[in-house]
C-alpha positions as a Markdown table, in Angstrom:
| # | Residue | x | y | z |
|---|---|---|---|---|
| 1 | Unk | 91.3 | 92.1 | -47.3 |
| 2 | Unk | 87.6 | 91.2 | -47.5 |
| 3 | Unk | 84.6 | 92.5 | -48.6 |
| 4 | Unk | 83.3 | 93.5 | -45.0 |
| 5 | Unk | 87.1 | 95.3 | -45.1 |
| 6 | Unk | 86.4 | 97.3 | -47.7 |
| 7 | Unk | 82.4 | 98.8 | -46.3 |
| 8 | Unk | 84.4 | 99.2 | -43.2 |
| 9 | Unk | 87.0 | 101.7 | -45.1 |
| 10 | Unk | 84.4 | 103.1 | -47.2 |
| 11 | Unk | 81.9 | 104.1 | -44.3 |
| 12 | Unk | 85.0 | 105.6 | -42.4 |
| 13 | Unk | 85.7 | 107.7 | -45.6 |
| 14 | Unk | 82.3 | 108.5 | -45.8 |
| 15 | Unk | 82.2 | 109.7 | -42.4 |
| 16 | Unk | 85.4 | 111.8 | -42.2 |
| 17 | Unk | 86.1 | 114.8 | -43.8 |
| 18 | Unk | 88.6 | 113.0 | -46.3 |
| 19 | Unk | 88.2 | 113.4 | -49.9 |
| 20 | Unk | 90.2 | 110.7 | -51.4 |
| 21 | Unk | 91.8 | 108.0 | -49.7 |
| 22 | Unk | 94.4 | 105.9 | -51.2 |
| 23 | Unk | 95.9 | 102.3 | -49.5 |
| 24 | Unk | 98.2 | 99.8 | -50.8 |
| 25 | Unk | 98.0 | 96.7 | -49.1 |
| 26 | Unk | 99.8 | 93.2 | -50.0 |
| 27 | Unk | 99.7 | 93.5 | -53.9 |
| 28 | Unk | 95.9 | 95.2 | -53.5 |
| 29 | Unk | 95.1 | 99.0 | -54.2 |
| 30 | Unk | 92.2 | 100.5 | -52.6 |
| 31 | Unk | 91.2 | 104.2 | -54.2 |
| 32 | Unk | 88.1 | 106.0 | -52.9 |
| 33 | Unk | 86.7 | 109.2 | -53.3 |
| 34 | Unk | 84.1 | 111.6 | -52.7 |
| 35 | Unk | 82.1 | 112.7 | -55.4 |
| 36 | Unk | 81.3 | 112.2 | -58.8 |
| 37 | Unk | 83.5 | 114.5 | -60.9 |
| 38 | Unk | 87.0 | 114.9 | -61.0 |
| 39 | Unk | 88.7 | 118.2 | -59.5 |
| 40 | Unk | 89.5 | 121.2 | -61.1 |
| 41 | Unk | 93.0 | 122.1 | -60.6 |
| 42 | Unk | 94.0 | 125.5 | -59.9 |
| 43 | Unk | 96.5 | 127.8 | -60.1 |
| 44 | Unk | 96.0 | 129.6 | -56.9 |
| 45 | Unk | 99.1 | 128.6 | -54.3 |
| 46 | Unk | 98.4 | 127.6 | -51.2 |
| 47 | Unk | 98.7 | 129.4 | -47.6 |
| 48 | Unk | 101.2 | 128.6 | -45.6 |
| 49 | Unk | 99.6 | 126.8 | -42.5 |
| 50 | Unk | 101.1 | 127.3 | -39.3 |
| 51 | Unk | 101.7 | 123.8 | -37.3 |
| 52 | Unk | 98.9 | 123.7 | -33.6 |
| 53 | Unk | 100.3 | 123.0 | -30.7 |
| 54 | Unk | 99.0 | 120.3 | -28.4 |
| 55 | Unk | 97.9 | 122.6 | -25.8 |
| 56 | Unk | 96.0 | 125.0 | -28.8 |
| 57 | Unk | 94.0 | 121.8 | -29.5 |
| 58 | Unk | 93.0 | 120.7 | -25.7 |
| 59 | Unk | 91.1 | 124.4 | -24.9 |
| 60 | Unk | 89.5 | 124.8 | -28.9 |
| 61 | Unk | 86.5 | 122.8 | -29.4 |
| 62 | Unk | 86.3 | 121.7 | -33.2 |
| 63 | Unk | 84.2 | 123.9 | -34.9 |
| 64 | Unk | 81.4 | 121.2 | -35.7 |
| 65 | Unk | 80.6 | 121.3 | -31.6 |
| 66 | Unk | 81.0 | 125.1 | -31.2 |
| 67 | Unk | 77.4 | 125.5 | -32.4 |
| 68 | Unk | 75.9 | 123.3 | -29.8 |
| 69 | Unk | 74.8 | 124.5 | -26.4 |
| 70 | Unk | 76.8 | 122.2 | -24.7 |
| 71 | Unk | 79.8 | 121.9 | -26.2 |
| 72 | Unk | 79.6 | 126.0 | -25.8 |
| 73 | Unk | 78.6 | 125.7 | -22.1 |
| 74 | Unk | 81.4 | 123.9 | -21.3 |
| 75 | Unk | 84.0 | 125.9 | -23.0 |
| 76 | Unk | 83.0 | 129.1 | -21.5 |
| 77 | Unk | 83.3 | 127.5 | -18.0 |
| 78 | Unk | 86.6 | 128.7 | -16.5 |
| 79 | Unk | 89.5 | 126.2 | -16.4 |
| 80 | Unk | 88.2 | 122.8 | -18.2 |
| 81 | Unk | 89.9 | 121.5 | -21.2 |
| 82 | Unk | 88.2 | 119.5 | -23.8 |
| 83 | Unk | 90.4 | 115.9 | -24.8 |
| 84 | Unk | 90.1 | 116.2 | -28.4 |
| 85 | Unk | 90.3 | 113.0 | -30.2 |
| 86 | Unk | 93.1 | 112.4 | -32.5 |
| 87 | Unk | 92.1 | 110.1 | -35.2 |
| 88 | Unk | 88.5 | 109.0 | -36.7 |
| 89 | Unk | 88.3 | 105.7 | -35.6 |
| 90 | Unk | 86.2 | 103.2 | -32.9 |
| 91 | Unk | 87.2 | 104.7 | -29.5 |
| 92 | Unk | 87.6 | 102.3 | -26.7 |
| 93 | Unk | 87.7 | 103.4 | -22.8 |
| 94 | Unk | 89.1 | 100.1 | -21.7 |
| 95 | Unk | 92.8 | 98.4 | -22.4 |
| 96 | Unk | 90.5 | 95.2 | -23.2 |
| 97 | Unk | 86.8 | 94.0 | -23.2 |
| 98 | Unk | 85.4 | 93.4 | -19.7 |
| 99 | Unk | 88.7 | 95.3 | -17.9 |
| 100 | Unk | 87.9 | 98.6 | -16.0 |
| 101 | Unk | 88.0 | 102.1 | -18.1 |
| 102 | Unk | 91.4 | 103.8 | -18.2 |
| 103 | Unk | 89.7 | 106.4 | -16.3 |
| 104 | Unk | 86.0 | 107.9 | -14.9 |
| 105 | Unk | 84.5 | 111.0 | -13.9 |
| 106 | Unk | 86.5 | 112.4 | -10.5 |
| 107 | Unk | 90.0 | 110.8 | -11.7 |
| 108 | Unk | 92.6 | 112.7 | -11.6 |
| 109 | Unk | 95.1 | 112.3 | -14.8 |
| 110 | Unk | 98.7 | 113.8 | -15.6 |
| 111 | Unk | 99.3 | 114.5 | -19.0 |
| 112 | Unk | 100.5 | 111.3 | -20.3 |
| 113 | Unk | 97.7 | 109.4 | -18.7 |
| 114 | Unk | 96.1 | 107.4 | -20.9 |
| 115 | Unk | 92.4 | 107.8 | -21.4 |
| 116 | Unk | 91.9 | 105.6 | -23.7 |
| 117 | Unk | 92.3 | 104.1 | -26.9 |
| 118 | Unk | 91.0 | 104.6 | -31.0 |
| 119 | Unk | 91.1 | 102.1 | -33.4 |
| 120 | Unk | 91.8 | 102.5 | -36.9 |
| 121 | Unk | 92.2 | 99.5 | -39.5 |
| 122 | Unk | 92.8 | 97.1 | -36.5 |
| 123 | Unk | 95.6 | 99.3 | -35.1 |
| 124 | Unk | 95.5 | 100.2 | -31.3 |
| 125 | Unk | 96.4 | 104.4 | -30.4 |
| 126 | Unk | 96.2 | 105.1 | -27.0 |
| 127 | Unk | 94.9 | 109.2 | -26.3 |
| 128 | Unk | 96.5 | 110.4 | -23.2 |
| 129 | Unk | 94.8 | 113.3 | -21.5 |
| 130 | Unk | 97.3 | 116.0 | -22.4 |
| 131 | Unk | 96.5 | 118.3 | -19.2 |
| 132 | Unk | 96.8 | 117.7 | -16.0 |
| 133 | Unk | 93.7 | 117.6 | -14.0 |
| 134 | Unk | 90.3 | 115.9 | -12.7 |
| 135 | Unk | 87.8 | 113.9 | -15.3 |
| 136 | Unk | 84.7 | 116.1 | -15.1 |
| 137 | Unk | 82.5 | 114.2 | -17.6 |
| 138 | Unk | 83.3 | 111.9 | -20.2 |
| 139 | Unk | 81.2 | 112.3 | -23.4 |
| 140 | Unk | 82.7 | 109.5 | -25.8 |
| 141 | Unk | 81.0 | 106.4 | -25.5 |
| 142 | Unk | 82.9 | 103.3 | -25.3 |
| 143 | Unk | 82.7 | 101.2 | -29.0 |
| 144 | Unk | 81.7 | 104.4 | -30.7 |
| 145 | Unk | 82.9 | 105.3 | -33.9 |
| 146 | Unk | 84.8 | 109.1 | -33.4 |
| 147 | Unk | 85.7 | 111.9 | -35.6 |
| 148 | Unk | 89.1 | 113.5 | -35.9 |
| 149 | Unk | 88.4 | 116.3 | -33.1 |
| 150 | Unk | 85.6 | 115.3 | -31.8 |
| 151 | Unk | 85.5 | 116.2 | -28.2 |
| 152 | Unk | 86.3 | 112.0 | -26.2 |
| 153 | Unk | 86.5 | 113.6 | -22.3 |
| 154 | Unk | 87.1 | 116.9 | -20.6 |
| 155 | Unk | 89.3 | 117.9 | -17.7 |
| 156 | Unk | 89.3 | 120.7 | -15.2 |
| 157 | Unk | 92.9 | 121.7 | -14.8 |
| 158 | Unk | 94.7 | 121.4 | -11.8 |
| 159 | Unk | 96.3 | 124.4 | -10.6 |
């Protein structure tokens, strides 16, 4: 692991929502986290979280875009689903550089279509589009680093 490694994991930290972050890799141990002073434990138990289904997370925007007037435009419009990313990471909207997108505005996807792809510590996901339906704007762009959530496309369902 080099140095430019290490920025690269500590900027991703730093722009996530992660408090701690701990990664073992070939002998080496990497610990980071957020803040200065150490946390207080406490005796309070924990709620029980309920897992979210797949098709909860496609029509809820993540709260950090609920504010904003478009993100609450486009939710209020009748039958278009937001493609939530699922990892914080470098999204990608084609399979290589220089290669057509997976998909653009007016295509029409299945649910396993792939839409594109998010990079995390040199590992390739691909995000399929989870709904069935036609591309009506695509707001993630290509090379940009993405948060957990973060609305990549949306889709107005087919019916």
């Amino acid at each position: 692991m080099t140095a430019a490694d290490v920025e690269k994991i500590m900027r991703l930290v730093e722009e996530s929502s992660f408090d701690e972050l701990t990664l073992e890799l070939d002998g080496l141990k990497l610990c980071l986290r957020r803040g200065t002073a150490p946390a207080q434990a406490t005796a309070a138990p924990a709620p029980a979280a309920e897992p979210a289904s797949a098709e909860a997370s496609l029509h809820t925007p993540p709260a950090a875009q609920a504010g904003s007037p478009a993100g609450a435009a486009a939710a209020t419009e009748e039958g278009v689903c937001e493609v939530p990313s699922p990892l914080l990471g470098t999204f990608y909207r084609a399979p290589k550089p220089g290669a057509p997108p997976f998909v653009e505005v007016g295509a029409l996807v299945e649910e396993d279509t792939v839409v594109g792809i998010i990079e995390v510590m040199k590992l390739m996901n691909t995000v399929r589009a989870g709904v069935r339906g036609t591309v009506t704007e695509i707001l993630a762009a290509d090379g940009a680093l993405v948060e957990y959530g973060q609305t990549l496309l949306r889709v107005r369902k087919s019916q």
